[in-house]
Amino acid sequence: MPRPQKRLAGAAGPDKKGLSVKRTKTKNSDETSGHKENSSPQVTPDLKNCGQNLKNYWLMKSEPESRLEKGVDVKFSIEDLKAQPEQIACWDGVRNYQARNFLKAMKLDDEAFFYHSNCKEPGIAGLTKIVKEAYPDHTQFQKNNPYYDPSSKEDSPKWFMVDVQFVRIMKRFISLAELKTYHQAHKASGGPLKNMALFTRQRLSVQSLTQEEFDFILSLEDKEPS
């Protein structure tokens, strides 16, 4: 895959000169996140699991296919992340309060699934880790950026981002359809994916996972697709 184009000159976040930026908002699709995410401020019960000294697990959605948002291509795949210098990119463009709160709860070395959304075959494509905790998202202040927010001020920013680093491609792609099959079965049996946010809070571009959910999904790599 080609490297993603830099969205704006000088768009790097603090301490990451030239760091590629990452778009996370997605248009409505049949599987995941809505283009207009709910913007009501809230702190959800999921955050109670994000202890200061405990490792947390996440699912982060990105679009692997080209799509223009106000003239800017928001495409960014796991292969694009792998191609970055040091295989690191900032995860910008989140404009949903619940997803933002999850970003602010992330800790160094937390693990996250890189989820391909709004595409022909959505699903989990790879693994990443958090290498820089939440700091202000520069795109909220840039008037020619698709995610500019005139209500946000530099001395009191509303939106934050983290830096993620490529870990590896999944041994096999774990599709949304496969995950949905397990979710439906686990709702009846009480299995690990019974309450997975991918199905209960579909529009969120950043979602928390329990360790049980994370471990179960990892175990699917070594199984034939259901």
mmCIF file with all atom_site columns, C-alpha atoms in Angstrom:
data_model
loop_
_atom_site.group_PDB
_atom_site.id
_atom_site.type_symbol
_atom_site.label_atom_id
_atom_site.label_alt_id
_atom_site.label_comp_id
_atom_site.label_asym_id
_atom_site.label_entity_id
_atom_site.label_seq_id
_atom_site.pdbx_PDB_ins_code
_atom_site.Cartn_x
_atom_site.Cartn_y
_atom_site.Cartn_z
_atom_site.occupancy
_atom_site.B_iso_or_equiv
_atom_site.pdbx_formal_charge
_atom_site.auth_seq_id
_atom_site.auth_comp_id
_atom_site.auth_asym_id
_atom_site.auth_atom_id
_atom_site.pdbx_PDB_model_num
ATOM 1   C CA . MET A 1 1   ? 0.000   0.000   0.000  1.00 0.00 ? 1   MET A CA 1
ATOM 2   C CA . PRO A 1 2   ? 1.274   3.542   -0.688 1.00 0.00 ? 2   PRO A CA 1
ATOM 3   C CA . ARG A 1 3   ? 2.118   5.809   2.197  1.00 0.00 ? 3   ARG A CA 1
ATOM 4   C CA . PRO A 1 4   ? -0.791  8.115   3.049  1.00 0.00 ? 4   PRO A CA 1
ATOM 5   C CA . GLN A 1 5   ? -0.281  11.668  1.924  1.00 0.00 ? 5   GLN A CA 1
ATOM 6   C CA . LYS A 1 6   ? 0.364   14.223  4.618  1.00 0.00 ? 6   LYS A CA 1
ATOM 7   C CA . ARG A 1 7   ? -2.904  16.023  5.169  1.00 0.00 ? 7   ARG A CA 1
ATOM 8   C CA . LEU A 1 8   ? -1.498  19.469  5.896  1.00 0.00 ? 8   LEU A CA 1
ATOM 9   C CA . ALA A 1 9   ? 1.947   21.012  5.985  1.00 0.00 ? 9   ALA A CA 1
ATOM 10  C CA . GLY A 1 10  ? 3.154   21.345  9.531  1.00 0.00 ? 10  GLY A CA 1
ATOM 11  C CA . ALA A 1 11  ? 0.376   19.149  10.843 1.00 0.00 ? 11  ALA A CA 1
ATOM 12  C CA . ALA A 1 12  ? 2.575   17.200  13.197 1.00 0.00 ? 12  ALA A CA 1
ATOM 13  C CA . GLY A 1 13  ? 1.658   17.016  16.838 1.00 0.00 ? 13  GLY A CA 1
ATOM 14  C CA . PRO A 1 14  ? 3.994   18.035  19.672 1.00 0.00 ? 14  PRO A CA 1
ATOM 15  C CA . ASP A 1 15  ? 7.299   16.153  19.819 1.00 0.00 ? 15  ASP A CA 1
ATOM 16  C CA . LYS A 1 16  ? 6.522   14.382  16.526 1.00 0.00 ? 16  LYS A CA 1
ATOM 17  C CA . LYS A 1 17  ? 7.745   16.663  13.748 1.00 0.00 ? 17  LYS A CA 1
ATOM 18  C CA . GLY A 1 18  ? 6.535   15.308  10.456 1.00 0.00 ? 18  GLY A CA 1
ATOM 19  C CA . LEU A 1 19  ? 4.428   12.656  12.151 1.00 0.00 ? 19  LEU A CA 1
ATOM 20  C CA . SER A 1 20  ? 1.729   11.394  9.836  1.00 0.00 ? 20  SER A CA 1
ATOM 21  C CA . VAL A 1 21  ? -1.773  12.204  10.869 1.00 0.00 ? 21  VAL A CA 1
ATOM 22  C CA . LYS A 1 22  ? -4.537  9.650   11.025 1.00 0.00 ? 22  LYS A CA 1
ATOM 23  C CA . ARG A 1 23  ? -8.190  10.176  10.172 1.00 0.00 ? 23  ARG A CA 1
ATOM 24  C CA . THR A 1 24  ? -10.720 8.225   12.173 1.00 0.00 ? 24  THR A CA 1
ATOM 25  C CA . LYS A 1 25  ? -14.174 9.544   11.322 1.00 0.00 ? 25  LYS A CA 1
ATOM 26  C CA . THR A 1 26  ? -16.114 7.280   9.016  1.00 0.00 ? 26  THR A CA 1
ATOM 27  C CA . LYS A 1 27  ? -19.271 7.682   7.019  1.00 0.00 ? 27  LYS A CA 1
ATOM 28  C CA . ASN A 1 28  ? -22.345 5.611   7.688  1.00 0.00 ? 28  ASN A CA 1
ATOM 29  C CA . SER A 1 29  ? -21.914 1.974   6.795  1.00 0.00 ? 29  SER A CA 1
ATOM 30  C CA . ASP A 1 30  ? -23.739 -1.204  7.577  1.00 0.00 ? 30  ASP A CA 1
ATOM 31  C CA . GLU A 1 31  ? -21.225 -2.325  10.142 1.00 0.00 ? 31  GLU A CA 1
ATOM 32  C CA . THR A 1 32  ? -19.772 0.354   12.259 1.00 0.00 ? 32  THR A CA 1
ATOM 33  C CA . SER A 1 33  ? -19.327 3.957   12.879 1.00 0.00 ? 33  SER A CA 1
ATOM 34  C CA . GLY A 1 34  ? -21.551 6.745   11.704 1.00 0.00 ? 34  GLY A CA 1
ATOM 35  C CA . HIS A 1 35  ? -20.192 9.818   10.018 1.00 0.00 ? 35  HIS A CA 1
ATOM 36  C CA . LYS A 1 36  ? -22.045 11.910  12.603 1.00 0.00 ? 36  LYS A CA 1
ATOM 37  C CA . GLU A 1 37  ? -21.037 10.476  15.934 1.00 0.00 ? 37  GLU A CA 1
ATOM 38  C CA . ASN A 1 38  ? -23.049 11.362  19.025 1.00 0.00 ? 38  ASN A CA 1
ATOM 39  C CA . SER A 1 39  ? -21.392 14.464  20.465 1.00 0.00 ? 39  SER A CA 1
ATOM 40  C CA . SER A 1 40  ? -22.985 14.568  23.881 1.00 0.00 ? 40  SER A CA 1
ATOM 41  C CA . PRO A 1 41  ? -20.335 14.720  26.673 1.00 0.00 ? 41  PRO A CA 1
ATOM 42  C CA . GLN A 1 42  ? -20.349 11.659  28.857 1.00 0.00 ? 42  GLN A CA 1
ATOM 43  C CA . VAL A 1 43  ? -18.185 9.382   30.926 1.00 0.00 ? 43  VAL A CA 1
ATOM 44  C CA . THR A 1 44  ? -19.372 5.836   30.515 1.00 0.00 ? 44  THR A CA 1
ATOM 45  C CA . PRO A 1 45  ? -19.107 2.832   32.843 1.00 0.00 ? 45  PRO A CA 1
ATOM 46  C CA . ASP A 1 46  ? -16.490 1.381   30.490 1.00 0.00 ? 46  ASP A CA 1
ATOM 47  C CA . LEU A 1 47  ? -14.003 3.913   31.828 1.00 0.00 ? 47  LEU A CA 1
ATOM 48  C CA . LYS A 1 48  ? -14.267 2.419   35.292 1.00 0.00 ? 48  LYS A CA 1
ATOM 49  C CA . ASN A 1 49  ? -12.234 -0.496  33.986 1.00 0.00 ? 49  ASN A CA 1
ATOM 50  C CA . CYS A 1 50  ? -9.421  1.795   32.923 1.00 0.00 ? 50  CYS A CA 1
ATOM 51  C CA . GLY A 1 51  ? -7.355  1.679   36.111 1.00 0.00 ? 51  GLY A CA 1
ATOM 52  C CA . GLN A 1 52  ? -4.238  3.747   36.467 1.00 0.00 ? 52  GLN A CA 1
ATOM 53  C CA . ASN A 1 53  ? -1.958  0.725   36.752 1.00 0.00 ? 53  ASN A CA 1
ATOM 54  C CA . LEU A 1 54  ? -3.886  -1.812  34.682 1.00 0.00 ? 54  LEU A CA 1
ATOM 55  C CA . LYS A 1 55  ? -3.374  -2.572  31.026 1.00 0.00 ? 55  LYS A CA 1
ATOM 56  C CA . ASN A 1 56  ? -6.347  -1.694  28.876 1.00 0.00 ? 56  ASN A CA 1
ATOM 57  C CA . TYR A 1 57  ? -7.466  -3.008  25.508 1.00 0.00 ? 57  TYR A CA 1
ATOM 58  C CA . TRP A 1 58  ? -9.085  -1.172  22.629 1.00 0.00 ? 58  TRP A CA 1
ATOM 59  C CA . LEU A 1 59  ? -10.529 -1.358  19.134 1.00 0.00 ? 59  LEU A CA 1
ATOM 60  C CA . MET A 1 60  ? -9.793  1.599   16.851 1.00 0.00 ? 60  MET A CA 1
ATOM 61  C CA . LYS A 1 61  ? -11.509 2.058   13.497 1.00 0.00 ? 61  LYS A CA 1
ATOM 62  C CA . SER A 1 62  ? -9.942  3.472   10.361 1.00 0.00 ? 62  SER A CA 1
ATOM 63  C CA . GLU A 1 63  ? -10.857 3.531   6.684  1.00 0.00 ? 63  GLU A CA 1
ATOM 64  C CA . PRO A 1 64  ? -8.557  1.526   4.387  1.00 0.00 ? 64  PRO A CA 1
ATOM 65  C CA . GLU A 1 65  ? -10.152 2.802   1.170  1.00 0.00 ? 65  GLU A CA 1
ATOM 66  C CA . SER A 1 66  ? -9.949  6.293   -0.278 1.00 0.00 ? 66  SER A CA 1
ATOM 67  C CA . ARG A 1 67  ? -12.733 8.708   0.617  1.00 0.00 ? 67  ARG A CA 1
ATOM 68  C CA . LEU A 1 68  ? -12.637 12.475  0.381  1.00 0.00 ? 68  LEU A CA 1
ATOM 69  C CA . GLU A 1 69  ? -13.754 14.505  3.376  1.00 0.00 ? 69  GLU A CA 1
ATOM 70  C CA . LYS A 1 70  ? -13.868 18.188  2.389  1.00 0.00 ? 70  LYS A CA 1
ATOM 71  C CA . GLY A 1 71  ? -11.239 17.502  -0.252 1.00 0.00 ? 71  GLY A CA 1
ATOM 72  C CA . VAL A 1 72  ? -8.958  15.476  2.023  1.00 0.00 ? 72  VAL A CA 1
ATOM 73  C CA . ASP A 1 73  ? -8.462  11.734  1.551  1.00 0.00 ? 73  ASP A CA 1
ATOM 74  C CA . VAL A 1 74  ? -9.137  10.084  4.928  1.00 0.00 ? 74  VAL A CA 1
ATOM 75  C CA . LYS A 1 75  ? -7.784  6.685   3.868  1.00 0.00 ? 75  LYS A CA 1
ATOM 76  C CA . PHE A 1 76  ? -5.450  5.036   6.385  1.00 0.00 ? 76  PHE A CA 1
ATOM 77  C CA . SER A 1 77  ? -4.957  1.268   6.612  1.00 0.00 ? 77  SER A CA 1
ATOM 78  C CA . ILE A 1 78  ? -2.845  -0.983  8.806  1.00 0.00 ? 78  ILE A CA 1
ATOM 79  C CA . GLU A 1 79  ? -0.404  -1.183  5.879  1.00 0.00 ? 79  GLU A CA 1
ATOM 80  C CA . ASP A 1 80  ? -0.218  2.621   5.824  1.00 0.00 ? 80  ASP A CA 1
ATOM 81  C CA . LEU A 1 81  ? 0.656   2.644   9.514  1.00 0.00 ? 81  LEU A CA 1
ATOM 82  C CA . LYS A 1 82  ? 3.330   0.005   8.950  1.00 0.00 ? 82  LYS A CA 1
ATOM 83  C CA . ALA A 1 83  ? 4.871   2.212   6.242  1.00 0.00 ? 83  ALA A CA 1
ATOM 84  C CA . GLN A 1 84  ? 5.284   5.257   8.523  1.00 0.00 ? 84  GLN A CA 1
ATOM 85  C CA . PRO A 1 85  ? 8.647   6.350   9.965  1.00 0.00 ? 85  PRO A CA 1
ATOM 86  C CA . GLU A 1 86  ? 9.147   4.253   13.096 1.00 0.00 ? 86  GLU A CA 1
ATOM 87  C CA . GLN A 1 87  ? 5.727   2.793   12.195 1.00 0.00 ? 87  GLN A CA 1
ATOM 88  C CA . ILE A 1 88  ? 4.060   5.468   14.352 1.00 0.00 ? 88  ILE A CA 1
ATOM 89  C CA . ALA A 1 89  ? 1.159   7.824   13.583 1.00 0.00 ? 89  ALA A CA 1
ATOM 90  C CA . CYS A 1 90  ? -1.080  10.109  15.606 1.00 0.00 ? 90  CYS A CA 1
ATOM 91  C CA . TRP A 1 91  ? -4.734  9.088   15.838 1.00 0.00 ? 91  TRP A CA 1
ATOM 92  C CA . ASP A 1 92  ? -6.480  12.378  15.132 1.00 0.00 ? 92  ASP A CA 1
ATOM 93  C CA . GLY A 1 93  ? -9.929  13.455  13.996 1.00 0.00 ? 93  GLY A CA 1
ATOM 94  C CA . VAL A 1 94  ? -12.030 11.909  16.783 1.00 0.00 ? 94  VAL A CA 1
ATOM 95  C CA . ARG A 1 95  ? -15.074 14.128  17.319 1.00 0.00 ? 95  ARG A CA 1
ATOM 96  C CA . ASN A 1 96  ? -17.202 12.126  19.714 1.00 0.00 ? 96  ASN A CA 1
ATOM 97  C CA . TYR A 1 97  ? -17.022 12.733  23.453 1.00 0.00 ? 97  TYR A CA 1
ATOM 98  C CA . GLN A 1 98  ? -17.204 9.096   24.487 1.00 0.00 ? 98  GLN A CA 1
ATOM 99  C CA . ALA A 1 99  ? -14.507 8.098   21.987 1.00 0.00 ? 99  ALA A CA 1
ATOM 100 C CA . ARG A 1 100 ? -12.427 11.072  23.150 1.00 0.00 ? 100 ARG A CA 1
ATOM 101 C CA . ASN A 1 101 ? -12.761 9.952   26.763 1.00 0.00 ? 101 ASN A CA 1
ATOM 102 C CA . PHE A 1 102 ? -11.462 6.541   25.747 1.00 0.00 ? 102 PHE A CA 1
ATOM 103 C CA . LEU A 1 103 ? -8.458  8.192   24.075 1.00 0.00 ? 103 LEU A CA 1
ATOM 104 C CA . LYS A 1 104 ? -7.776  10.119  27.285 1.00 0.00 ? 104 LYS A CA 1
ATOM 105 C CA . ALA A 1 105 ? -7.975  6.880   29.289 1.00 0.00 ? 105 ALA A CA 1
ATOM 106 C CA . MET A 1 106 ? -5.324  5.134   27.180 1.00 0.00 ? 106 MET A CA 1
ATOM 107 C CA . LYS A 1 107 ? -1.967  4.366   28.792 1.00 0.00 ? 107 LYS A CA 1
ATOM 108 C CA . LEU A 1 108 ? 1.447   3.625   27.360 1.00 0.00 ? 108 LEU A CA 1
ATOM 109 C CA . ASP A 1 109 ? 1.689   0.079   25.986 1.00 0.00 ? 109 ASP A CA 1
ATOM 110 C CA . ASP A 1 110 ? -2.063  -0.487  25.971 1.00 0.00 ? 110 ASP A CA 1
ATOM 111 C CA . GLU A 1 111 ? -2.890  -2.769  23.034 1.00 0.00 ? 111 GLU A CA 1
ATOM 112 C CA . ALA A 1 112 ? -5.453  -2.044  20.344 1.00 0.00 ? 112 ALA A CA 1
ATOM 113 C CA . PHE A 1 113 ? -6.943  -3.842  17.390 1.00 0.00 ? 113 PHE A CA 1
ATOM 114 C CA . PHE A 1 114 ? -6.678  -1.882  14.136 1.00 0.00 ? 114 PHE A CA 1
ATOM 115 C CA . TYR A 1 115 ? -10.130 -2.253  12.598 1.00 0.00 ? 115 TYR A CA 1
ATOM 116 C CA . HIS A 1 116 ? -10.813 -1.575  8.923  1.00 0.00 ? 116 HIS A CA 1
ATOM 117 C CA . SER A 1 117 ? -14.198 0.110   8.620  1.00 0.00 ? 117 SER A CA 1
ATOM 118 C CA . ASN A 1 118 ? -16.441 1.574   5.937  1.00 0.00 ? 118 ASN A CA 1
ATOM 119 C CA . CYS A 1 119 ? -15.049 -0.779  3.325  1.00 0.00 ? 119 CYS A CA 1
ATOM 120 C CA . LYS A 1 120 ? -16.012 -3.832  1.287  1.00 0.00 ? 120 LYS A CA 1
ATOM 121 C CA . GLU A 1 121 ? -14.993 -6.252  4.033  1.00 0.00 ? 121 GLU A CA 1
ATOM 122 C CA . PRO A 1 122 ? -14.755 -4.636  7.480  1.00 0.00 ? 122 PRO A CA 1
ATOM 123 C CA . GLY A 1 123 ? -12.899 -6.356  10.274 1.00 0.00 ? 123 GLY A CA 1
ATOM 124 C CA . ILE A 1 124 ? -9.784  -6.576  12.417 1.00 0.00 ? 124 ILE A CA 1
ATOM 125 C CA . ALA A 1 125 ? -6.624  -6.265  10.337 1.00 0.00 ? 125 ALA A CA 1
ATOM 126 C CA . GLY A 1 126 ? -3.822  -5.821  12.829 1.00 0.00 ? 126 GLY A CA 1
ATOM 127 C CA . LEU A 1 127 ? -2.450  -4.976  16.245 1.00 0.00 ? 127 LEU A CA 1
ATOM 128 C CA . THR A 1 128 ? -1.084  -1.677  17.524 1.00 0.00 ? 128 THR A CA 1
ATOM 129 C CA . LYS A 1 129 ? 0.076   -0.273  20.838 1.00 0.00 ? 129 LYS A CA 1
ATOM 130 C CA . ILE A 1 130 ? -0.179  3.144   22.437 1.00 0.00 ? 130 ILE A CA 1
ATOM 131 C CA . VAL A 1 131 ? 3.182   4.918   22.485 1.00 0.00 ? 131 VAL A CA 1
ATOM 132 C CA . LYS A 1 132 ? 2.080   8.431   23.481 1.00 0.00 ? 132 LYS A CA 1
ATOM 133 C CA . GLU A 1 133 ? -0.802  9.249   25.807 1.00 0.00 ? 133 GLU A CA 1
ATOM 134 C CA . ALA A 1 134 ? -3.502  11.773  24.990 1.00 0.00 ? 134 ALA A CA 1
ATOM 135 C CA . TYR A 1 135 ? -2.528  15.292  23.929 1.00 0.00 ? 135 TYR A CA 1
ATOM 136 C CA . PRO A 1 136 ? -4.452  18.010  22.063 1.00 0.00 ? 136 PRO A CA 1
ATOM 137 C CA . ASP A 1 137 ? -5.470  17.139  18.519 1.00 0.00 ? 137 ASP A CA 1
ATOM 138 C CA . HIS A 1 138 ? -3.995  19.871  16.309 1.00 0.00 ? 138 HIS A CA 1
ATOM 139 C CA . THR A 1 139 ? -6.607  19.374  13.572 1.00 0.00 ? 139 THR A CA 1
ATOM 140 C CA . GLN A 1 140 ? -9.320  21.022  15.690 1.00 0.00 ? 140 GLN A CA 1
ATOM 141 C CA . PHE A 1 141 ? -7.534  24.380  15.292 1.00 0.00 ? 141 PHE A CA 1
ATOM 142 C CA . GLN A 1 142 ? -6.802  24.263  11.541 1.00 0.00 ? 142 GLN A CA 1
ATOM 143 C CA . LYS A 1 143 ? -9.475  26.103  9.566  1.00 0.00 ? 143 LYS A CA 1
ATOM 144 C CA . ASN A 1 144 ? -8.809  24.244  6.326  1.00 0.00 ? 144 ASN A CA 1
ATOM 145 C CA . ASN A 1 145 ? -8.899  20.832  8.009  1.00 0.00 ? 145 ASN A CA 1
ATOM 146 C CA . PRO A 1 146 ? -11.978 18.583  7.673  1.00 0.00 ? 146 PRO A CA 1
ATOM 147 C CA . TYR A 1 147 ? -12.103 18.251  11.457 1.00 0.00 ? 147 TYR A CA 1
ATOM 148 C CA . TYR A 1 148 ? -11.720 21.904  12.365 1.00 0.00 ? 148 TYR A CA 1
ATOM 149 C CA . ASP A 1 149 ? -13.840 22.838  15.389 1.00 0.00 ? 149 ASP A CA 1
ATOM 150 C CA . PRO A 1 150 ? -14.294 26.598  15.796 1.00 0.00 ? 150 PRO A CA 1
ATOM 151 C CA . SER A 1 151 ? -15.722 26.085  19.288 1.00 0.00 ? 151 SER A CA 1
ATOM 152 C CA . SER A 1 152 ? -12.445 24.603  20.560 1.00 0.00 ? 152 SER A CA 1
ATOM 153 C CA . LYS A 1 153 ? -9.758  26.944  21.878 1.00 0.00 ? 153 LYS A CA 1
ATOM 154 C CA . GLU A 1 154 ? -6.027  26.297  22.143 1.00 0.00 ? 154 GLU A CA 1
ATOM 155 C CA . ASP A 1 155 ? -6.009  27.213  25.838 1.00 0.00 ? 155 ASP A CA 1
ATOM 156 C CA . SER A 1 156 ? -8.943  24.860  26.437 1.00 0.00 ? 156 SER A CA 1
ATOM 157 C CA . PRO A 1 157 ? -8.949  22.132  23.756 1.00 0.00 ? 157 PRO A CA 1
ATOM 158 C CA . LYS A 1 158 ? -11.945 19.854  23.395 1.00 0.00 ? 158 LYS A CA 1
ATOM 159 C CA . TRP A 1 159 ? -10.352 17.096  21.345 1.00 0.00 ? 159 TRP A CA 1
ATOM 160 C CA . PHE A 1 160 ? -7.388  14.843  21.946 1.00 0.00 ? 160 PHE A CA 1
ATOM 161 C CA . MET A 1 161 ? -5.379  12.183  20.149 1.00 0.00 ? 161 MET A CA 1
ATOM 162 C CA . VAL A 1 162 ? -2.805  9.525   20.963 1.00 0.00 ? 162 VAL A CA 1
ATOM 163 C CA . ASP A 1 163 ? 0.133   8.081   19.060 1.00 0.00 ? 163 ASP A CA 1
ATOM 164 C CA . VAL A 1 164 ? -0.092  4.468   17.977 1.00 0.00 ? 164 VAL A CA 1
ATOM 165 C CA . GLN A 1 165 ? 2.645   2.150   16.741 1.00 0.00 ? 165 GLN A CA 1
ATOM 166 C CA . PHE A 1 166 ? 2.308   -0.792  14.404 1.00 0.00 ? 166 PHE A CA 1
ATOM 167 C CA . VAL A 1 167 ? 2.813   -4.154  16.135 1.00 0.00 ? 167 VAL A CA 1
ATOM 168 C CA . ARG A 1 168 ? 1.846   -6.690  13.481 1.00 0.00 ? 168 ARG A CA 1
ATOM 169 C CA . ILE A 1 169 ? -0.664  -7.753  10.861 1.00 0.00 ? 169 ILE A CA 1
ATOM 170 C CA . MET A 1 170 ? -3.132  -10.324 12.145 1.00 0.00 ? 170 MET A CA 1
ATOM 171 C CA . LYS A 1 171 ? -2.281  -13.913 11.224 1.00 0.00 ? 171 LYS A CA 1
ATOM 172 C CA . ARG A 1 172 ? -5.567  -13.830 9.357  1.00 0.00 ? 172 ARG A CA 1
ATOM 173 C CA . PHE A 1 173 ? -8.146  -11.127 8.864  1.00 0.00 ? 173 PHE A CA 1
ATOM 174 C CA . ILE A 1 174 ? -10.965 -11.400 11.422 1.00 0.00 ? 174 ILE A CA 1
ATOM 175 C CA . SER A 1 175 ? -14.051 -10.175 9.591  1.00 0.00 ? 175 SER A CA 1
ATOM 176 C CA . LEU A 1 176 ? -17.018 -8.351  11.058 1.00 0.00 ? 176 LEU A CA 1
ATOM 177 C CA . ALA A 1 177 ? -19.233 -11.169 9.815  1.00 0.00 ? 177 ALA A CA 1
ATOM 178 C CA . GLU A 1 178 ? -17.253 -13.737 11.793 1.00 0.00 ? 178 GLU A CA 1
ATOM 179 C CA . LEU A 1 179 ? -17.262 -11.599 14.919 1.00 0.00 ? 179 LEU A CA 1
ATOM 180 C CA . LYS A 1 180 ? -21.015 -11.094 14.563 1.00 0.00 ? 180 LYS A CA 1
ATOM 181 C CA . THR A 1 181 ? -21.552 -14.870 14.417 1.00 0.00 ? 181 THR A CA 1
ATOM 182 C CA . TYR A 1 182 ? -19.726 -15.262 17.733 1.00 0.00 ? 182 TYR A CA 1
ATOM 183 C CA . HIS A 1 183 ? -21.511 -12.273 19.245 1.00 0.00 ? 183 HIS A CA 1
ATOM 184 C CA . GLN A 1 184 ? -24.913 -13.747 18.421 1.00 0.00 ? 184 GLN A CA 1
ATOM 185 C CA . ALA A 1 185 ? -23.910 -17.159 19.781 1.00 0.00 ? 185 ALA A CA 1
ATOM 186 C CA . HIS A 1 186 ? -22.378 -15.653 22.924 1.00 0.00 ? 186 HIS A CA 1
ATOM 187 C CA . LYS A 1 187 ? -25.500 -13.616 23.682 1.00 0.00 ? 187 LYS A CA 1
ATOM 188 C CA . ALA A 1 188 ? -27.269 -16.927 24.111 1.00 0.00 ? 188 ALA A CA 1
ATOM 189 C CA . SER A 1 189 ? -24.453 -18.844 25.799 1.00 0.00 ? 189 SER A CA 1
ATOM 190 C CA . GLY A 1 190 ? -22.857 -16.087 27.882 1.00 0.00 ? 190 GLY A CA 1
ATOM 191 C CA . GLY A 1 191 ? -19.599 -16.187 25.931 1.00 0.00 ? 191 GLY A CA 1
ATOM 192 C CA . PRO A 1 192 ? -16.851 -13.540 25.796 1.00 0.00 ? 192 PRO A CA 1
ATOM 193 C CA . LEU A 1 193 ? -18.310 -11.411 22.983 1.00 0.00 ? 193 LEU A CA 1
ATOM 194 C CA . LYS A 1 194 ? -21.871 -11.181 24.331 1.00 0.00 ? 194 LYS A CA 1
ATOM 195 C CA . ASN A 1 195 ? -21.540 -7.474  25.155 1.00 0.00 ? 195 ASN A CA 1
ATOM 196 C CA . MET A 1 196 ? -18.875 -6.451  22.646 1.00 0.00 ? 196 MET A CA 1
ATOM 197 C CA . ALA A 1 197 ? -19.145 -2.715  21.911 1.00 0.00 ? 197 ALA A CA 1
ATOM 198 C CA . LEU A 1 198 ? -18.681 -3.320  18.189 1.00 0.00 ? 198 LEU A CA 1
ATOM 199 C CA . PHE A 1 199 ? -22.310 -4.487  18.231 1.00 0.00 ? 199 PHE A CA 1
ATOM 200 C CA . THR A 1 200 ? -23.782 -2.670  21.229 1.00 0.00 ? 200 THR A CA 1
ATOM 201 C CA . ARG A 1 201 ? -22.201 0.766   20.512 1.00 0.00 ? 201 ARG A CA 1
ATOM 202 C CA . GLN A 1 202 ? -21.671 0.460   16.812 1.00 0.00 ? 202 GLN A CA 1
ATOM 203 C CA . ARG A 1 203 ? -21.063 4.098   15.959 1.00 0.00 ? 203 ARG A CA 1
ATOM 204 C CA . LEU A 1 204 ? -18.041 4.607   18.188 1.00 0.00 ? 204 LEU A CA 1
ATOM 205 C CA . SER A 1 205 ? -14.766 4.866   16.273 1.00 0.00 ? 205 SER A CA 1
ATOM 206 C CA . VAL A 1 206 ? -12.782 4.106   19.451 1.00 0.00 ? 206 VAL A CA 1
ATOM 207 C CA . GLN A 1 207 ? -14.056 1.337   21.703 1.00 0.00 ? 207 GLN A CA 1
ATOM 208 C CA . SER A 1 208 ? -12.907 -0.341  24.886 1.00 0.00 ? 208 SER A CA 1
ATOM 209 C CA . LEU A 1 209 ? -12.470 -4.116  25.130 1.00 0.00 ? 209 LEU A CA 1
ATOM 210 C CA . THR A 1 210 ? -12.286 -6.355  28.144 1.00 0.00 ? 210 THR A CA 1
ATOM 211 C CA . GLN A 1 211 ? -9.253  -8.593  28.404 1.00 0.00 ? 211 GLN A CA 1
ATOM 212 C CA . GLU A 1 212 ? -11.586 -11.546 27.900 1.00 0.00 ? 212 GLU A CA 1
ATOM 213 C CA . GLU A 1 213 ? -12.838 -10.077 24.625 1.00 0.00 ? 213 GLU A CA 1
ATOM 214 C CA . PHE A 1 214 ? -9.329  -9.218  23.483 1.00 0.00 ? 214 PHE A CA 1
ATOM 215 C CA . ASP A 1 215 ? -7.921  -12.653 24.291 1.00 0.00 ? 215 ASP A CA 1
ATOM 216 C CA . PHE A 1 216 ? -10.817 -14.458 22.638 1.00 0.00 ? 216 PHE A CA 1
ATOM 217 C CA . ILE A 1 217 ? -10.433 -12.488 19.412 1.00 0.00 ? 217 ILE A CA 1
ATOM 218 C CA . LEU A 1 218 ? -6.694  -13.172 19.385 1.00 0.00 ? 218 LEU A CA 1
ATOM 219 C CA . SER A 1 219 ? -7.435  -16.882 19.753 1.00 0.00 ? 219 SER A CA 1
ATOM 220 C CA . LEU A 1 220 ? -9.464  -16.761 16.531 1.00 0.00 ? 220 LEU A CA 1
ATOM 221 C CA . GLU A 1 221 ? -6.267  -16.219 14.538 1.00 0.00 ? 221 GLU A CA 1
ATOM 222 C CA . ASP A 1 222 ? -5.403  -19.897 14.940 1.00 0.00 ? 222 ASP A CA 1
ATOM 223 C CA . LYS A 1 223 ? -8.869  -21.161 14.042 1.00 0.00 ? 223 LYS A CA 1
ATOM 224 C CA . GLU A 1 224 ? -10.567 -21.621 10.700 1.00 0.00 ? 224 GLU A CA 1
ATOM 225 C CA . PRO A 1 225 ? -13.188 -18.956 9.989  1.00 0.00 ? 225 PRO A CA 1
ATOM 226 C CA . SER A 1 226 ? -16.572 -19.957 11.372 1.00 0.00 ? 226 SER A CA 1
#
